Structures are given as C-alpha cells and as structure tokens.
Tab-separated table of C-alpha atoms and ligand atoms in Angstrom:
chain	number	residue	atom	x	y	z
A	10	UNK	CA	0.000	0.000	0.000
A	11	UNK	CA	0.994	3.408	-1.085
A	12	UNK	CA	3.288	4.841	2.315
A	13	UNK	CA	1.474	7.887	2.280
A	14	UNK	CA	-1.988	6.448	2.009
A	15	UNK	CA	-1.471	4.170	4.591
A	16	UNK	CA	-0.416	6.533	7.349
A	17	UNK	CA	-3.878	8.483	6.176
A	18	UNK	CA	-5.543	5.344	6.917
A	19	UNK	CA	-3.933	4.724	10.344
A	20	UNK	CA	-4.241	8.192	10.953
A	21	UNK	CA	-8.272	8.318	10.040
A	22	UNK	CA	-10.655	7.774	12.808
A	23	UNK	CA	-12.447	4.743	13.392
A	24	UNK	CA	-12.524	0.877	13.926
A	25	UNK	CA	-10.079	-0.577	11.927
A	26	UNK	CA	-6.486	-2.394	13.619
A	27	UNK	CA	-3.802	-1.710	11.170
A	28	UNK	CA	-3.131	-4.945	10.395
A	29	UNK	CA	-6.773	-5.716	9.198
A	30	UNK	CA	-6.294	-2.481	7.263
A	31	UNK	CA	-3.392	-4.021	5.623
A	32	UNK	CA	-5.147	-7.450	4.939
A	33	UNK	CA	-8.467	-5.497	3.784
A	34	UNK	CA	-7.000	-3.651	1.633
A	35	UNK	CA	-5.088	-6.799	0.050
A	36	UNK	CA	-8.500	-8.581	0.039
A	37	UNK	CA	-9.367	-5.701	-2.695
A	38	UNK	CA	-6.470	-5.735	-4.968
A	39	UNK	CA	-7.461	-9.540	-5.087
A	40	UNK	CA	-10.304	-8.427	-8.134
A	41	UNK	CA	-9.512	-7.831	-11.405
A	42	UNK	CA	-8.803	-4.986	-13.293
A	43	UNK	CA	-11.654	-2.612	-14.084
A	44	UNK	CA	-13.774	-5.009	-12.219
A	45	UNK	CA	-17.183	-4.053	-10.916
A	46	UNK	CA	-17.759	-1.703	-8.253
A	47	UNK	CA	-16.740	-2.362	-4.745
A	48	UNK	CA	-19.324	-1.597	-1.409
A	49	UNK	CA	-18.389	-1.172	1.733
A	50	UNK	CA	-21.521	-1.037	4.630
A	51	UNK	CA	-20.377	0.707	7.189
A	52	UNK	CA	-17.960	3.648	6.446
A	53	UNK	CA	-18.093	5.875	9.794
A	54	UNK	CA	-15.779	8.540	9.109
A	55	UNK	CA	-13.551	6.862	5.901
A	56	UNK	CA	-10.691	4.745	7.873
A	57	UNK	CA	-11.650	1.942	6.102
A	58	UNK	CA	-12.496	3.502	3.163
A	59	UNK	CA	-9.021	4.873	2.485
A	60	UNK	CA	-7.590	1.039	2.392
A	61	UNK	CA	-10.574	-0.137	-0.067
A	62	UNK	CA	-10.719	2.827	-1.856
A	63	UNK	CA	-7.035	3.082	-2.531
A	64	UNK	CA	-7.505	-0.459	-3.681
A	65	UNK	CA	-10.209	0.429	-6.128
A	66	UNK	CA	-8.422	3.164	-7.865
A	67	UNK	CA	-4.875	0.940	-8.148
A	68	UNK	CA	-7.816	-1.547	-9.711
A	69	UNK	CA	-9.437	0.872	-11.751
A	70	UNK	CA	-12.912	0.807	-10.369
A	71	UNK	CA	-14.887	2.606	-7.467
A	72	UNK	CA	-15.738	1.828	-4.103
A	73	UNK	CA	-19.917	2.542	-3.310
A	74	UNK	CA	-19.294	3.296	0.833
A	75	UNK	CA	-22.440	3.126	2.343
A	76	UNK	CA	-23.627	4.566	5.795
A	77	UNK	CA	-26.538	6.279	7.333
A	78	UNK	CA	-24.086	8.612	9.169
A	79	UNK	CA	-26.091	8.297	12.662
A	80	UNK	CA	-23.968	6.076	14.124
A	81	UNK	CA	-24.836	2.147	14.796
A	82	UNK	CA	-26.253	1.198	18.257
A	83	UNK	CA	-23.090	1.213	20.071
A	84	UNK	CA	-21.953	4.619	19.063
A	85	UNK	CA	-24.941	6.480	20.406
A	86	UNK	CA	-24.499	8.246	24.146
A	87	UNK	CA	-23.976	6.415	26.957
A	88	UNK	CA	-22.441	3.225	24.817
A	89	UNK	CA	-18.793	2.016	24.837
A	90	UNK	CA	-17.807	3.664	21.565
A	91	UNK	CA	-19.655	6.862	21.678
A	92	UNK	CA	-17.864	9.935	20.442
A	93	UNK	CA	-19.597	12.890	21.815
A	94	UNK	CA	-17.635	15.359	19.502
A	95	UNK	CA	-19.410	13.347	16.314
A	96	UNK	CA	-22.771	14.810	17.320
A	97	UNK	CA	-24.273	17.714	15.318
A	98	UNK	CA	-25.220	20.199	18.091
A	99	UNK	CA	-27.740	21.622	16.009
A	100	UNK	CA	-30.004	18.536	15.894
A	101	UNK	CA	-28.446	16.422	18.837
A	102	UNK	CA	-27.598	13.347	16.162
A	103	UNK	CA	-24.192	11.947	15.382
A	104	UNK	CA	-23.370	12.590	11.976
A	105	UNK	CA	-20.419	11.520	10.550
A	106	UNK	CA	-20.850	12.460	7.050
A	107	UNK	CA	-18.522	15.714	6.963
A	108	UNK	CA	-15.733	13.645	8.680
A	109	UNK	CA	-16.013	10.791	6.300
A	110	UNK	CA	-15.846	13.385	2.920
A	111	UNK	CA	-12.915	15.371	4.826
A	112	UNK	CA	-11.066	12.160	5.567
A	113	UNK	CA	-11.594	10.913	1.322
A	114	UNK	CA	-10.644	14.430	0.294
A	115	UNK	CA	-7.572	14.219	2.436
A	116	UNK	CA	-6.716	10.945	0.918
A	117	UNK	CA	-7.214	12.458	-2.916
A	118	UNK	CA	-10.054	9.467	-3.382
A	119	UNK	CA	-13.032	11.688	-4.081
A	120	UNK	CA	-12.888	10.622	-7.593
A	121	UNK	CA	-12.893	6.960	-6.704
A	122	UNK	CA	-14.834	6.242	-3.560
A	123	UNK	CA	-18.782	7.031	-3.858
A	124	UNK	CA	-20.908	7.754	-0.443
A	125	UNK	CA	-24.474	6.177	-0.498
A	126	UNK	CA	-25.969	8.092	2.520
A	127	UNK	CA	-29.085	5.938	3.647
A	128	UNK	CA	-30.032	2.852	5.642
A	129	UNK	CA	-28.411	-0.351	4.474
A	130	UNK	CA	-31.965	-1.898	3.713
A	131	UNK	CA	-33.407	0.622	2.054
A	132	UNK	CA	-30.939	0.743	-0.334
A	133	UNK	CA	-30.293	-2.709	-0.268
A	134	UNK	CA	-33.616	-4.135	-1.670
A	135	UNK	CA	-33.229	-1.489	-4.313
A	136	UNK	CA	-29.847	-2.381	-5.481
A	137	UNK	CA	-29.384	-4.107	-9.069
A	138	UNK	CA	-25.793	-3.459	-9.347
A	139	UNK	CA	-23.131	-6.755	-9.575
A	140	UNK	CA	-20.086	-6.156	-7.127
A	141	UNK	CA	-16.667	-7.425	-7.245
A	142	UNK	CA	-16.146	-7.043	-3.624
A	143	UNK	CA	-18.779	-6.541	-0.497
A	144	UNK	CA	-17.219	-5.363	2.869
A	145	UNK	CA	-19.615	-5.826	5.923
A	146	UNK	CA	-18.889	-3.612	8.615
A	147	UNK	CA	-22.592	-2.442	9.376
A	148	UNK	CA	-24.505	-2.744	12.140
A	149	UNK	CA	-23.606	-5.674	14.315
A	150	UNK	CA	-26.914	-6.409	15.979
A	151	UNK	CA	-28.309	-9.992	14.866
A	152	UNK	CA	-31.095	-8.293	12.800
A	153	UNK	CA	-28.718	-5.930	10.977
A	154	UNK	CA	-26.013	-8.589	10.300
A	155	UNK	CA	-27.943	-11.106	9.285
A	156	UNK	CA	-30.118	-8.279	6.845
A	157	UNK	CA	-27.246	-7.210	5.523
A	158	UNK	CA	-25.800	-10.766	4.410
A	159	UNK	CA	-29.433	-11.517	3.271
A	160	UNK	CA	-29.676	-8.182	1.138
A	161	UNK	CA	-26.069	-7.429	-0.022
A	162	UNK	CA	-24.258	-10.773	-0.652
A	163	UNK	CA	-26.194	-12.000	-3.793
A	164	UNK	CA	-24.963	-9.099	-5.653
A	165	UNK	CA	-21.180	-10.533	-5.391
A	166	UNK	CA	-19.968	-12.213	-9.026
A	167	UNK	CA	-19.029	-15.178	-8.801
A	168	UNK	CA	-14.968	-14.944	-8.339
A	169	UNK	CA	-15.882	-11.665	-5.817
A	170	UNK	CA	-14.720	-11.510	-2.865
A	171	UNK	CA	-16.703	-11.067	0.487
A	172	UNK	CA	-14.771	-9.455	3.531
A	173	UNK	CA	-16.967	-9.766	6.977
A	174	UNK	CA	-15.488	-7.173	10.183
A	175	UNK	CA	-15.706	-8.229	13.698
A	176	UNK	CA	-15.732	-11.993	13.187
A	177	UNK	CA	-15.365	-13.132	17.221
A	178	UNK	CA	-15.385	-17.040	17.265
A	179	UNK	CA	-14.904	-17.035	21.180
A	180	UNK	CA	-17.770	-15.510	22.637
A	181	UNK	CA	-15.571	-13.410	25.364
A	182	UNK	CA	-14.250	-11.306	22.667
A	183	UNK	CA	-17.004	-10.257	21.408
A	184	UNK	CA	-20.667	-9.952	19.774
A	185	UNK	CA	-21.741	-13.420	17.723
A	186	UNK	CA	-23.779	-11.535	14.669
A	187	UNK	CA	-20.529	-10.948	12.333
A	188	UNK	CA	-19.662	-14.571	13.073
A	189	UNK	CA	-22.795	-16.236	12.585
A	190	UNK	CA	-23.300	-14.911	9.150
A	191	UNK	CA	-19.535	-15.949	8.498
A	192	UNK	CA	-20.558	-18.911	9.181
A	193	UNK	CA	-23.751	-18.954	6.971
A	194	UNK	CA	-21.482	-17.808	4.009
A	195	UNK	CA	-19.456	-21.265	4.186
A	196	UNK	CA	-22.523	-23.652	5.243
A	197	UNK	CA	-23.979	-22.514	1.963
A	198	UNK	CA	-21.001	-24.038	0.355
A	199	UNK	CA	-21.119	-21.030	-1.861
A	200	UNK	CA	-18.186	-18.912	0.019
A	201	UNK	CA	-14.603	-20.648	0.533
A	202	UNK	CA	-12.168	-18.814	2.871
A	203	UNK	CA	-8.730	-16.919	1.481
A	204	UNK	CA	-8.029	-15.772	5.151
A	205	UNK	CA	-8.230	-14.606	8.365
A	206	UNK	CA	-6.701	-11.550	9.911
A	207	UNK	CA	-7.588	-10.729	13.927
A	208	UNK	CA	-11.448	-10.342	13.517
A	209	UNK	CA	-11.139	-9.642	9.525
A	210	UNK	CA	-12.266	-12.603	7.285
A	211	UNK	CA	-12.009	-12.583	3.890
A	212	UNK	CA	-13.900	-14.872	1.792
A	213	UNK	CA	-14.295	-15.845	-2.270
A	214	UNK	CA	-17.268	-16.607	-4.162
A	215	UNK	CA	-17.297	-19.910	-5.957
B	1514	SAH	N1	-15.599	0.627	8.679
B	1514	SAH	C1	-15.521	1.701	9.661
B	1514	SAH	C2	-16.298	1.409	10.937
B	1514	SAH	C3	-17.766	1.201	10.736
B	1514	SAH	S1	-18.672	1.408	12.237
B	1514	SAH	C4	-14.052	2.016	9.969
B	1514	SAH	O1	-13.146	1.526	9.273
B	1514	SAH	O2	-13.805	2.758	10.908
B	1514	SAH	C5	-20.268	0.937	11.721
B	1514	SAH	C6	-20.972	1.945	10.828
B	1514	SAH	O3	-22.142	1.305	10.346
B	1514	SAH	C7	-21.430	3.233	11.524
B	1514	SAH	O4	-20.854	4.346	10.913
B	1514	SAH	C8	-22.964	3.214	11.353
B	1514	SAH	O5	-23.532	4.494	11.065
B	1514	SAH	C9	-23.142	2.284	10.173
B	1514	SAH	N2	-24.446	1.622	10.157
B	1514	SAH	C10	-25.013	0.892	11.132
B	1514	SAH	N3	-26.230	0.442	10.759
B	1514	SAH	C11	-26.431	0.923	9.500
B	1514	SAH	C12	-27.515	0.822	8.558
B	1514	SAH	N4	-28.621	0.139	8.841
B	1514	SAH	N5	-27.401	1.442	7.378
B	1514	SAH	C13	-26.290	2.158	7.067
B	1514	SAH	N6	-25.228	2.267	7.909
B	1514	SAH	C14	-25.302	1.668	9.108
B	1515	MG	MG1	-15.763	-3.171	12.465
C-alpha cells in the first residue's frame, strides 16, 4: 500500500487495527482490473475507506461506501464507543458524514470512492448493481447482520470476494452476529475462505 496512504488510513478515525487495514485492503487488490464496483456497509468517518478505496483506484474501479451517518447502536451516548464530539449540536444526532468526505478528500479518493448516505436496507432491496467485492462492517446487531448478508451478498460475481469485520469465534471477545453470518457464508457451500486476519475474514465466491 501506497506509504502515504497508509499513514492516512492509520491516521483516520475509526474501527479498523492496522493490520486488518493491511489485509483489507489486500483482500481488494485480489479483483480484477476494471472489475465491478466495490461496497463497503459501514464507512463511519472513511478509515476503512481509504484502504478499499485506494484499492479500487490501483484496480481501476470505485468503491460505493455506504452509511446512514447516525452512528450504529453502540456509538450512540452512553455506549462504549460513543464519540460525543461526532454529534451535530444543532439537531443532537451523530453525523459523521462531513468527517467521512474530509477524511476521502484528504486521501485524494473523491474521484474513486462514492458515499451512499441511507439505511443499508433501504438501499439494499433497491440495489441491481453486480459487485466485485462486499465489505460488511454495518450494524452488528443480529437483525442488521444477518439483513445485511441476506440483502447485499447475492450481488457478489461469482470470483468476488466477500470481507466480513468483527468476526469473534470465542464468545468473550465479542458480539456473535458478524460470526454467525460468516458462518452462513461457508454452510452454503457457496463462500470458501482466502483468510483470516484478527477479527477480519475474507472470503471468495465460488
Ligand atoms: N468501517 C468503519 C467502521 C464502521 S462502524 C471504519 O473503518 O472505521 C459501523 C458503521 O455502520 C457506523 O458508521 C454506522 O452508522 C453504520 N451503520 C449501522 N447500521 C447501518 C444501517 N442500517 N445502514 C447504514 N449504515 C449503518
Ligand atoms: Mg468493524
């Protein structure tokens, strides 16, 4: 990864270790080039977006990064990873929107990664475009997870790659959602794994 791009990236707020930067962002330059787009759900304010979307533009596609902007369960006040800052004063919501476009600019990827603003459903049981690469970093609730595997991973080619965030085998470590739909992608037999990277696993489509 580009030296400069990847200090950015550490640099960027967020939730991403920078070794499962590192391996994400190798998980996209594993597509083709001028493949199909790229999504990401779950962009919070662009961390991960800089190592997928750097990946896109060395592959000569985009990267669709989708997020409401208000913050999944467990950013909002009084959870572990609230960020009180993040909150627009002038209507009491986090919104992480200008942070996310700031962070993108910063990185020169405007031209290359897209932001979907809007709720991963919505837009999910609207979408009709084929993707190269999914990224699931969404909400992590069982509902959301499991929605979002339901919704999004049809749309991968076959070839694609799926990455899944926050994939916590042990129980201690952390919430099951991430892993149980990790584990629905290989019971289908339709997902085989490429590897596995703290909580990062990355996946290919048959
Ligand atoms: N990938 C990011 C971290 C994502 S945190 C990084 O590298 O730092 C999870 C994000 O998912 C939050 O920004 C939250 O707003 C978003 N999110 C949660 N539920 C969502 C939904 N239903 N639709 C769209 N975005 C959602
Ligand atoms: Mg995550």
């Amino acid at each position: 990864m580009d030296p400069l791009l990847q200090s950015a990236a550490e640099a960027a707020r967020g939730f991403m270790p920078p070794d499962e930067g590192i391996a994400l962002h190798e998980a996209a330059l594993l597509v083709a080039d001028g493949a199909s787009p790229m999504l990401e759900i779950g962009s919070y304010c662009g961390k991960s977006g800089i190592y997928l979307g750097s990946a896109a533009k060395e592959r000569n596609t985009i990267l669709f990064a989708l997020d409401h902007h208000r913050g999944s369960e467990e950013n909002q006040p009084g959870w572990e990873w609230h960020e009180p800052d993040l909150v627009d004063p002038e209507v009491g919501v986090i919104d992480t929107l200008p942070r996310f476009r700031r962070t993108l600019f910063d990185a020169g990827l405007e031209g290359t990664v897209v932001a979907l603003v809007g709720d991963s459903p919505t837009v999910g049981s609207r979408w009709a475009i084929p993707l190269s690469f999914l990224f699931i970093d969404g909400g992590h609730g069982s509902e959301p997870a499991h929605r979002d595997f339901e919704l999004w991973t049809p749309w991968i080619e076959s070839g694609g790659i799926l990455a899944i965030h926050d994939v916590f085998p042990n129980q201690a470590d952390g919430g099951r959602p991430p892993f149980e739909i990790y584990c629905r992608a290989i019971e289908s037999g339709e997902f085989a794994d490429v590897s596995a990277t703290g909580s990062l696993r990355v996946l290919r489509r048959n």
